[in-house]
Coordinates of C-alpha atoms in Angstrom, one line a residue:
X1 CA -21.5 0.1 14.2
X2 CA -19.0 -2.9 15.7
X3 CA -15.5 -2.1 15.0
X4 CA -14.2 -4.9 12.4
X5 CA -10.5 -5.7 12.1
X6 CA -8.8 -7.0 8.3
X7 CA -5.2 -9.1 9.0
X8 CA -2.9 -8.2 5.8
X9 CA -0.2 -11.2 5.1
X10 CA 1.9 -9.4 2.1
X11 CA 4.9 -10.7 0.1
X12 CA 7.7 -9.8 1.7
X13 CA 9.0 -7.5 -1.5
X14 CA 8.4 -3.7 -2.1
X15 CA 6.8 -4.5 -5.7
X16 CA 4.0 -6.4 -3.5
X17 CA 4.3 -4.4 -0.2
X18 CA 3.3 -0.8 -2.0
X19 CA 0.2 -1.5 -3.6
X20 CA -0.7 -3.7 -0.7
X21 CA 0.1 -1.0 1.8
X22 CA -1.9 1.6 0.2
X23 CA -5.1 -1.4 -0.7
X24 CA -5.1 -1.3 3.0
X25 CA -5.1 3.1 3.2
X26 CA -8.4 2.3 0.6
X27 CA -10.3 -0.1 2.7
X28 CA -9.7 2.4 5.8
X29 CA -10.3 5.5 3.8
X30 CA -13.8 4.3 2.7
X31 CA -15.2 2.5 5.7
X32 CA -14.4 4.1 9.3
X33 CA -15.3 1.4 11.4
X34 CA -12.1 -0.9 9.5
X35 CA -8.8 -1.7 11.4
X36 CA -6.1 -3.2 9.7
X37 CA -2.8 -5.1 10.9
X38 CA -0.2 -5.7 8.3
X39 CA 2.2 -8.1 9.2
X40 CA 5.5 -8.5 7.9
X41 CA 7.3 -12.0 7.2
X42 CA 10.6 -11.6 8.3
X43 CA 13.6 -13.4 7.3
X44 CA 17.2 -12.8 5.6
X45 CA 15.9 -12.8 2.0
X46 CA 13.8 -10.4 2.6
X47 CA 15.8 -6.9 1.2
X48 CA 16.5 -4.2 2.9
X49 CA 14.0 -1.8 0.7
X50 CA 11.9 -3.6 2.1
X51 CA 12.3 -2.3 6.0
X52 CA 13.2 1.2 4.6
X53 CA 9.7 1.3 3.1
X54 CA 7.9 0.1 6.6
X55 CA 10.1 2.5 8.4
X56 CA 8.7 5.4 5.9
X57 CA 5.0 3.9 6.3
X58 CA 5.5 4.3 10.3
X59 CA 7.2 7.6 10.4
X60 CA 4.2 9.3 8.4
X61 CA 1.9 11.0 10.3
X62 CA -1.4 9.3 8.3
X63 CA -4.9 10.4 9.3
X64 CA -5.7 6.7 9.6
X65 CA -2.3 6.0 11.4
X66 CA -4.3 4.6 14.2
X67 CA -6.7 2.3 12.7
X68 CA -3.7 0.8 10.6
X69 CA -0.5 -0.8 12.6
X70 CA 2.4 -2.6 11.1
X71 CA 3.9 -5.9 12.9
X72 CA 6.7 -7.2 12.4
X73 CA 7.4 -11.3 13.0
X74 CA 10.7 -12.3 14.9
X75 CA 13.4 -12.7 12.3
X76 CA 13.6 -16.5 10.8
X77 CA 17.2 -17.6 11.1
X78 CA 16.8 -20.8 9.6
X79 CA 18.4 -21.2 6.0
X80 CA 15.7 -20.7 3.3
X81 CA 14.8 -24.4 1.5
X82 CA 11.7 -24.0 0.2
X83 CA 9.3 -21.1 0.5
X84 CA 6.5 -23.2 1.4
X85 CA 8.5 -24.6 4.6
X86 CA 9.0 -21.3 5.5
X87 CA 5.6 -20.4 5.7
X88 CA 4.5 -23.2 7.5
X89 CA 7.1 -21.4 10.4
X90 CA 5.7 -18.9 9.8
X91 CA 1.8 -19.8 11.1
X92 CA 2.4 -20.0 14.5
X93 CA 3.4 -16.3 15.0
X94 CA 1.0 -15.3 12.4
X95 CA -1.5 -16.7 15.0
X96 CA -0.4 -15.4 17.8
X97 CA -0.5 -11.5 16.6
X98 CA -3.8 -11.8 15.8
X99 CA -4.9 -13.5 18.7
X100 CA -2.9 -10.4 20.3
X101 CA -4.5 -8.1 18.2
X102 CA -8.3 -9.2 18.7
X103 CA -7.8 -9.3 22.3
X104 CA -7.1 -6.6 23.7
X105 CA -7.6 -5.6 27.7
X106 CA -10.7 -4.1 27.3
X107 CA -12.8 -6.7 25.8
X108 CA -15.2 -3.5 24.6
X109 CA -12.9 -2.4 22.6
X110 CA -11.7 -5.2 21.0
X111 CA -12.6 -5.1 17.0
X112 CA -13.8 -8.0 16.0
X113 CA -12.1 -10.3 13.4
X114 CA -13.6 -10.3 9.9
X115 CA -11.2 -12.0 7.4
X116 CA -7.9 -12.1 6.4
X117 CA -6.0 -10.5 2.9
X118 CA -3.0 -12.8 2.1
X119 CA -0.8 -12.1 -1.5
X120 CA -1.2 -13.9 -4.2
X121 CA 1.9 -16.0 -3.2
X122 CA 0.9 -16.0 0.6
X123 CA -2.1 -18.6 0.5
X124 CA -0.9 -20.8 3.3
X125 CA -2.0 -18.6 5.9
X126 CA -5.5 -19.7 4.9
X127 CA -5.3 -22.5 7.4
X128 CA -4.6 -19.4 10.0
X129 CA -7.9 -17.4 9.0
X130 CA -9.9 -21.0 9.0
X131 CA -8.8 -21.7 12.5
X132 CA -10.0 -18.5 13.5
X133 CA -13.2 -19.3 11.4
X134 CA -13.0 -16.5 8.9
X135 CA -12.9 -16.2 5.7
X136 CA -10.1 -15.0 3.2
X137 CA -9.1 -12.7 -0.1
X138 CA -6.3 -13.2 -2.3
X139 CA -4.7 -9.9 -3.1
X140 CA -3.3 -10.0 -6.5
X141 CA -0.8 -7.2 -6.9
X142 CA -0.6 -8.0 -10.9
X143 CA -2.4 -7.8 -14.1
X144 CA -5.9 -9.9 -14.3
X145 CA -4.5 -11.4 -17.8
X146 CA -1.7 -13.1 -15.7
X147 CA -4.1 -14.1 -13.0
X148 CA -5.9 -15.9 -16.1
X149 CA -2.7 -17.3 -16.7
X150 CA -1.5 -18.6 -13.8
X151 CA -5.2 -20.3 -12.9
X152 CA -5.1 -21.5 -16.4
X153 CA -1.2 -23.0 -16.1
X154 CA -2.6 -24.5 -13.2
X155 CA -5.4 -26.0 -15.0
X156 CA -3.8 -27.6 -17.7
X157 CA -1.3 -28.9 -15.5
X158 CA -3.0 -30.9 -13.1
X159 CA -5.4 -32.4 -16.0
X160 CA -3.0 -32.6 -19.1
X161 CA 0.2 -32.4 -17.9
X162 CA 1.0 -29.3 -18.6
X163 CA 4.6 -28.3 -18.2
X164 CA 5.8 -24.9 -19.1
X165 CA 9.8 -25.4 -18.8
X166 CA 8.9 -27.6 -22.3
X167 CA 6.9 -25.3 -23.7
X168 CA 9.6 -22.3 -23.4
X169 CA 11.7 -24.6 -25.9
X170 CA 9.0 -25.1 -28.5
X171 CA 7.9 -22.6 -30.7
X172 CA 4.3 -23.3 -29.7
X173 CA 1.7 -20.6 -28.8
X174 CA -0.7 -21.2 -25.9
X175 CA -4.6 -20.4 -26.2
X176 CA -5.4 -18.8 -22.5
X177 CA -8.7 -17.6 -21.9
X178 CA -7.6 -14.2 -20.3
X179 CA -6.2 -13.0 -23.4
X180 CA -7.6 -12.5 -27.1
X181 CA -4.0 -13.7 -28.8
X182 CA -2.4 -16.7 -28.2
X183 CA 0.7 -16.6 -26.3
X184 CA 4.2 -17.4 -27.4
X185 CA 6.2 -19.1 -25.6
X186 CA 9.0 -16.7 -25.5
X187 CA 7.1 -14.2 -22.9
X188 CA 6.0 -17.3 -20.6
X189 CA 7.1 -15.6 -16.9
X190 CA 10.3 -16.6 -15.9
X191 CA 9.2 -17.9 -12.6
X192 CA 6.4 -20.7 -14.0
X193 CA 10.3 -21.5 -16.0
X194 CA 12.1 -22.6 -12.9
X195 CA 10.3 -25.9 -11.3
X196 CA 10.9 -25.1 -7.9
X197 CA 8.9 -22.0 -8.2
X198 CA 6.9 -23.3 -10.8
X199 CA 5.5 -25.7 -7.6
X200 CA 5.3 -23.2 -5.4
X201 CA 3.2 -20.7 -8.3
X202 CA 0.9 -23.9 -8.3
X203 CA 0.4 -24.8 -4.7
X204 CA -0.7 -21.2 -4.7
X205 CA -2.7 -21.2 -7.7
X206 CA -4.4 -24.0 -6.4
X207 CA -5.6 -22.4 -3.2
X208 CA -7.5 -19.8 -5.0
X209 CA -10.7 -21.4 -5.0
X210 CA -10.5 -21.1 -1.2
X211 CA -10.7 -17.7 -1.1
X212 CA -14.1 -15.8 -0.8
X213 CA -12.9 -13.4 -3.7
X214 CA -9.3 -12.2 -5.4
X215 CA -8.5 -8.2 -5.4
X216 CA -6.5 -7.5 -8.5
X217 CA -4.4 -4.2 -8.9
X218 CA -6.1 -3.2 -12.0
X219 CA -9.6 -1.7 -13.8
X220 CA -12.4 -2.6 -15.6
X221 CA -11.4 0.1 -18.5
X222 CA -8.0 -1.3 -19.1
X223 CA -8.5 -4.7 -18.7
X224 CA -12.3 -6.0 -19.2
X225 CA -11.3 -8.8 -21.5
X226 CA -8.9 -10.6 -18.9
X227 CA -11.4 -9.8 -16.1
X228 CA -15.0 -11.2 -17.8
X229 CA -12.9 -14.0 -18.0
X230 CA -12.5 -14.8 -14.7
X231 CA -15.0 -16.2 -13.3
X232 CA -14.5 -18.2 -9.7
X233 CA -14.1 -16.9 -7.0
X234 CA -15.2 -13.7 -7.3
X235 CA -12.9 -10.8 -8.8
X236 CA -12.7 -7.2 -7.5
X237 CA -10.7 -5.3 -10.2
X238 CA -9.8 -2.3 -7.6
X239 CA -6.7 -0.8 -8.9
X240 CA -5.1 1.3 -10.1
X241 CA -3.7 1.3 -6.1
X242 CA -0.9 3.1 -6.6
X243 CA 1.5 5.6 -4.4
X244 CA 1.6 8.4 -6.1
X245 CA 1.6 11.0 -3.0
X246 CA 6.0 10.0 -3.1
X247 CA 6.9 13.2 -3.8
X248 CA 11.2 13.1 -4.7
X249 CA 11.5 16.6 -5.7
X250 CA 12.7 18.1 -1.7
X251 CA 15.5 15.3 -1.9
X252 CA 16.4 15.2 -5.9
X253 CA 16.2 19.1 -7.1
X254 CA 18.6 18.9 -9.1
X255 CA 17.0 16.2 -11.3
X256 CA 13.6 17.9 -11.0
X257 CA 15.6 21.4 -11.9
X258 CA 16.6 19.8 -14.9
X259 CA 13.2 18.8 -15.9
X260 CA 12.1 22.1 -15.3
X261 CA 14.5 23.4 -17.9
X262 CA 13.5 21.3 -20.4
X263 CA 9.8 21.8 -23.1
X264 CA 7.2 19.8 -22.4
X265 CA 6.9 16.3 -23.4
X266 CA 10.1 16.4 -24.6
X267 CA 12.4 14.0 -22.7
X268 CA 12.4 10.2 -23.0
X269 CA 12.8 8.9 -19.1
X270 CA 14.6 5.4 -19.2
X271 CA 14.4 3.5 -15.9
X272 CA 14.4 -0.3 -15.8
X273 CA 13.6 -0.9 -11.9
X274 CA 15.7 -1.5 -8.4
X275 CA 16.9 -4.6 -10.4
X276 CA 17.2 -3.5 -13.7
X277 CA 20.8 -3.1 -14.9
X278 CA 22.7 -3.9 -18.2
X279 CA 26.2 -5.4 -18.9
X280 CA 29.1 -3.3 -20.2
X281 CA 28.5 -3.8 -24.0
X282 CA 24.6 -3.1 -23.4
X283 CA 25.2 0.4 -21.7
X284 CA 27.1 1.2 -24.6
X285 CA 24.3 0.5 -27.2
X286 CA 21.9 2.2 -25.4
X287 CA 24.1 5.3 -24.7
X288 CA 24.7 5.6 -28.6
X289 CA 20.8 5.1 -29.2
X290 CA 20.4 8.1 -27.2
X291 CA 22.9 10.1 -28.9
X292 CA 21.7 9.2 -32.2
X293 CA 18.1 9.5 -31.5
X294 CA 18.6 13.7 -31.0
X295 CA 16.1 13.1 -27.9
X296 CA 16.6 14.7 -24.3
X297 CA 16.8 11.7 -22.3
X298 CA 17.1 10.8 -18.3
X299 CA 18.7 7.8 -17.9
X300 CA 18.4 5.8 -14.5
X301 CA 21.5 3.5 -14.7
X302 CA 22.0 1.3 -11.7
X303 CA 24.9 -1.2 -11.3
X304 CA 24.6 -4.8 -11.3
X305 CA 23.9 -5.8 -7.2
X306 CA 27.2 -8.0 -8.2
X307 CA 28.8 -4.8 -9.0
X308 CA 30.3 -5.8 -12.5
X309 CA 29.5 -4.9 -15.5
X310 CA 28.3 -1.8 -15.2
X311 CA 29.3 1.9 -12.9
X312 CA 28.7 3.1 -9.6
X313 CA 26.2 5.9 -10.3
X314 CA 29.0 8.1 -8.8
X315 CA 31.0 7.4 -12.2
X316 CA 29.2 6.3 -15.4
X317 CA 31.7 7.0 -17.3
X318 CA 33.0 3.7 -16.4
X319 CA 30.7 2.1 -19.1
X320 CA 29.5 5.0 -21.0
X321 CA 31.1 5.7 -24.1
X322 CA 34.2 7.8 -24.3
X323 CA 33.2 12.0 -23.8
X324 CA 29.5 10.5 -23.9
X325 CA 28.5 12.6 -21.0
X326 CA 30.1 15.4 -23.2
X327 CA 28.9 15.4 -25.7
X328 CA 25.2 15.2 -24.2
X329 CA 25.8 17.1 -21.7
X330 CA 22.9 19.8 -23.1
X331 CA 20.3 17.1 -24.4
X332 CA 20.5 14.4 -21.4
X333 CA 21.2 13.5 -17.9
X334 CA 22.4 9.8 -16.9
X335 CA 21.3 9.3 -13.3
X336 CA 21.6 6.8 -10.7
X337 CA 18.3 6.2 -8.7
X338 CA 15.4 7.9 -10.5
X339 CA 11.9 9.1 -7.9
X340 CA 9.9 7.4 -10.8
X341 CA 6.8 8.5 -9.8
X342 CA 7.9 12.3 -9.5
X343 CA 9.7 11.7 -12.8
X344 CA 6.5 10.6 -14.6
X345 CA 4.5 13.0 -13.2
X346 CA 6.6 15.8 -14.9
X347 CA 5.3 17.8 -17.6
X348 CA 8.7 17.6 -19.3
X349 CA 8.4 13.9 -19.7
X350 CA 7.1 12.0 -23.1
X351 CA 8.2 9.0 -22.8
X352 CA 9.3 6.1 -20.8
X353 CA 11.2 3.4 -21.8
X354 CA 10.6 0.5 -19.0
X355 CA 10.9 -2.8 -17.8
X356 CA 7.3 -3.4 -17.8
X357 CA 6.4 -4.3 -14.0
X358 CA 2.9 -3.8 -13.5
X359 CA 3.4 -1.1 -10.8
X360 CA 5.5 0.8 -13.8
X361 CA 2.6 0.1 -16.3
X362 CA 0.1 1.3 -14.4
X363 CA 1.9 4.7 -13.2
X364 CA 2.6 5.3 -16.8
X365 CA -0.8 5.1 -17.6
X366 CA -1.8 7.2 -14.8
X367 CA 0.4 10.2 -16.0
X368 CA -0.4 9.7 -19.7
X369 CA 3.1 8.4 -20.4
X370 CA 3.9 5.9 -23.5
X371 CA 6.1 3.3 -22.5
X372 CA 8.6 1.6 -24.6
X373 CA 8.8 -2.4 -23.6
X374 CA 12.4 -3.2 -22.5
X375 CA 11.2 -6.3 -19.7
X376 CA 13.8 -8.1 -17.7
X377 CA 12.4 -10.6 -15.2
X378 CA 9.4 -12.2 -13.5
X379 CA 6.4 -11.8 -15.5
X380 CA 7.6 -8.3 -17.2
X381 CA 7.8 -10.1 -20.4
X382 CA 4.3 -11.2 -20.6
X383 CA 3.1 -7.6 -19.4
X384 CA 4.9 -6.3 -22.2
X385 CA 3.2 -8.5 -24.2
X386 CA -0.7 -7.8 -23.1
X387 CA 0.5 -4.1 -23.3
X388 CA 1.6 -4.3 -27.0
X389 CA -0.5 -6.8 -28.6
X390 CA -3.3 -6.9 -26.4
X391 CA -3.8 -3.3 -25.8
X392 CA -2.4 -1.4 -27.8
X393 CA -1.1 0.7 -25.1
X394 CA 2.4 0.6 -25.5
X395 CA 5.3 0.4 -28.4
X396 CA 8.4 -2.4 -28.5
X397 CA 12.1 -2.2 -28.3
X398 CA 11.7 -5.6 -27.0
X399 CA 8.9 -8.2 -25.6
X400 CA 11.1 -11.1 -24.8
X401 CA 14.7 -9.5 -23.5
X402 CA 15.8 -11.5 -20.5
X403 CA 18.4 -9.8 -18.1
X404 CA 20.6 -13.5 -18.1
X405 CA 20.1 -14.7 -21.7
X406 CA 23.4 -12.7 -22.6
X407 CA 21.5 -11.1 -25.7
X408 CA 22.7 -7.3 -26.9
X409 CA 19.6 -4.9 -28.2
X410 CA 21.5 -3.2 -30.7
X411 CA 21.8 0.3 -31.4
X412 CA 19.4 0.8 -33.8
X413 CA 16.7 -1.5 -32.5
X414 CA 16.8 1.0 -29.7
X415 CA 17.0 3.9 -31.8
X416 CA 14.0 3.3 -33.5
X417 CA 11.9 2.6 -30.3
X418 CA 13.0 6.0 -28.7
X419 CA 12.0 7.8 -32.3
X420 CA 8.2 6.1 -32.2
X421 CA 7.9 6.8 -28.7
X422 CA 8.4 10.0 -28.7
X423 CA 6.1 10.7 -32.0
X424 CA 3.6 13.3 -31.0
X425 CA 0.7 12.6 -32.7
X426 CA 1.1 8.7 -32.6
X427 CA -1.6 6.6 -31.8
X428 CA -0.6 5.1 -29.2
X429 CA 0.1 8.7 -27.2
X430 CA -3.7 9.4 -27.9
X431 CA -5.0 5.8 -26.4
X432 CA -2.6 6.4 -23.5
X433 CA -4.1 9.9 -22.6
X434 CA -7.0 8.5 -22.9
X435 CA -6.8 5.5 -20.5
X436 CA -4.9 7.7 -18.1
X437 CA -8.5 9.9 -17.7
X438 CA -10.6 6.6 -17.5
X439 CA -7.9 5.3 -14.7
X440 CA -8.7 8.4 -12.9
X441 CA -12.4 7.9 -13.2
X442 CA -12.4 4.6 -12.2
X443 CA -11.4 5.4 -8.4
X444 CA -13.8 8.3 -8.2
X445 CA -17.1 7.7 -6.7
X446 CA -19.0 6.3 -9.5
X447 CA -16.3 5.2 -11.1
X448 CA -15.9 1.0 -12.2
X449 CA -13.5 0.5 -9.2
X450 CA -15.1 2.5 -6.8
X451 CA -18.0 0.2 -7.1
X452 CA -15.8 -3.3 -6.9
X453 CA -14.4 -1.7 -3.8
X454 CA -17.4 -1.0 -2.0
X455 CA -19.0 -4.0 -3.4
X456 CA -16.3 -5.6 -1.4
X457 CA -16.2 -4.0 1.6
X458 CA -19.8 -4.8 2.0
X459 CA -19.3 -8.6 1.9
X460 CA -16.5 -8.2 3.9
X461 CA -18.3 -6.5 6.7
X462 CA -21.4 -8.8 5.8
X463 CA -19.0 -11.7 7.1

């Protein structure tokens, strides 16, 4: 069979970048005659996770390592104005990798060009697959409810009018056809709430169409609703794609000692994300929560990237409360950063109290974890949302918390999420174990996203 290459254009962040990476590891894994180039957009706001990942991705010895390369672009110095200006830079070397790529010396060996997989927020380099007369996927690293959302935004905004910066200040709930509940306007994501990305989200959204089909990071079992909705183009609900090979316990054995002290499903984890931290007076609430509570706890707090407001990690008692660390010292451990996925996977752990991204959601459902909803930014407050009231799946502390309204959770708003998370015989525990065996299933051969995914690779090789 002809050798076939796939070009991935990713968003340039790690919450994109990881399930994209290992989409890419799928495709290779199931079809042998697939290589992939992944390149990387390169420019100062791009962080520095970021090339520590890629460095990690290159330095493993992969039994696919050499159908999969990474390519990075020269580094764009010019001063960021708009994202969509940056991309249009950005075409020209695009182009000229995979004209680099696809010709090789020996013209034999040369895999031919099939299509190209850009991120949800990467659609202009569709004009770079067209000019190479191939065709192109989205890859949608989110739920399929907020896919719905954002086709549906764009929708009503380009026939009625639609703007969502007026409908965060009403108390009006929106009807969208990815979800059974209307949505209030408190969880709208925060970026359809800024105009200039809310114009960049649209020229996006709008580009959709073109695309021969959309991979979403999620499964028929947890989200049918959201995905029989969807109807053009074409939806391939692959997921869960998730990294859970990272394994943190050679580098962190003294967290994963502590764990291994502790009975099972005893310990609420709390971890809120690389940018998840909490002002002074916030740390405090949650630390007396915890104390109150009578729960074991590990507690992943991380300073502001400002650096006020709350510690270093080497000294947390900077914030915490006075002899906190004391007096908890045998029911808890505070933390700075937490190998999530090792954390979850722990037999020790009931609980996680989280900020909601969808990578988070999905690994808790993958390790039969609860989650308590504590969202900060981006579109964690409407994922907190579909998980609540749509699903069922998870309990509140809080569905609309913002990381810059300024608001407190108090103490015993707090308290009494940790103490119906950790219930042992709640509902929500059962449904959770329960998904967690039907995400499983889904990637096994036979399994709902096993099909989608070789449903796709077929029309992608058909091309």
């Amino acid at each position: 069979m002809e050798k076939s290459q796939l070009v991935f254009v990713p968003w340039p962040s790690v919450g994109h970048l990881v399930s994209e990476m290992e989409a890419a590891k799928l495709l290779l894994t199931r079809h042998h005659h697939l290589s992939i180039t992944v390149i990387i957009l390169n420019h100062a706001f791009v962080d520095s996770k970021v090339h520590n990942y890629i460095e990690s991705q290159q330095a493993s010895s992969l039994s696919i390592s050499n159908r999969l390369q990474i390519i990075y672009l020269p580094k764009d110095e010019t001063e960021l104005s708009s994202f969509s200006s940056f991309f249009e830079r950005q075409k020209p070397h695009v182009k000229e990798v995979v004209l680099k790529v696809t010709q090789s010396e020996s013209v034999v060996d040369s895999p031919k060009l099939v299509s190209f997989v850009v991120d949800m927020l990467c659609t202009q380099m569709i004009d770079v697959a067209t000019e190479f007369g191939v065709p192109s996927y989205v890859f949608f690293p989110a739920s399929a409810a907020s896919l719905g959302l954002m086709l549906h935004v764009q929708k009503i905004h380009d026939e009625d009018k639609f703007d969502p910066i007026e409908f965060k200040n009403s108390k009006a709930e929106l009807q969208v056809p990815s979800l059974i509940n209307p949505l209030p306007s408190t969880v709208m994501p925060a970026e359809m709430l800024s105009k200039e990305m809310f114009l960049f989200i649209l020229s996006n959204a709008r580009r959709y169409t073109e695309a021969k089909g959309i991979m979403v990071n999620t499964f028929m079992e947890l989200e049918s609703y959201a995905i029989e909705s969807l109807k053009m183009p074409p939806v391939y609900p692959v997921g869960p794609i998730l990294n859970v090979e990272s394994d943190g316990r050679s580098i962190n054995q003294e967290i994963m000692q502590w764990l291994d002290d502790q009975p099972p499903s005893s310990v609420v984890f709390l971890c809120f994300g690389s940018m998840g931290c909490f002002s002074k007076d916030q740390v405090k609430e949650i630390a007396s929560a915890l104390e109150r509570s009578g729960h074991r706890f590990l507690w992943s707090l991380r300073p502001p990237p400002s650096g006020i407001g709350a510690s270093s990690r080497e000294d947390p008692q900077q914030v915490l409360p006075k002899e906190f660390l004391d007096r908890t010292a045998g029911m808890g451990k505070v933390i700075g950063w937490a190998p999530q996925v090792t954390v979850l996977a722990h037999p020790a752990v009931g609980g996680f109290v989280s900020h909601c991204g969808w990578n988070s959601v999905l690994e808790s459902i993958w390790y039969g974890v609860p989650i308590a909803t504590w969202p900060m930014y981006a579109e964690q407050q409407f994922n907190a949302f579909e998980m609540v009231m749509e699903l069922g799946l998870a309990m509140e502390i809080k569905i609309d918390y913002r990381n810059d309204s300024g608001e407190i959770v108090k103490c015993n708003e707090i308290e009494r999420g940790i103490g119906c998370l950790m219930e042992h015989d709640s509902n929500i525990r059962k449904k959770v174990k329960e998904m967690s065996e039907k995400s499983k299933r889904a990637l096994m051969d036979g399994g709902s996203s096993y099909f989608y995914l070789g449903d796709l690779i077929k029309e992608i090789m058909d091309n």
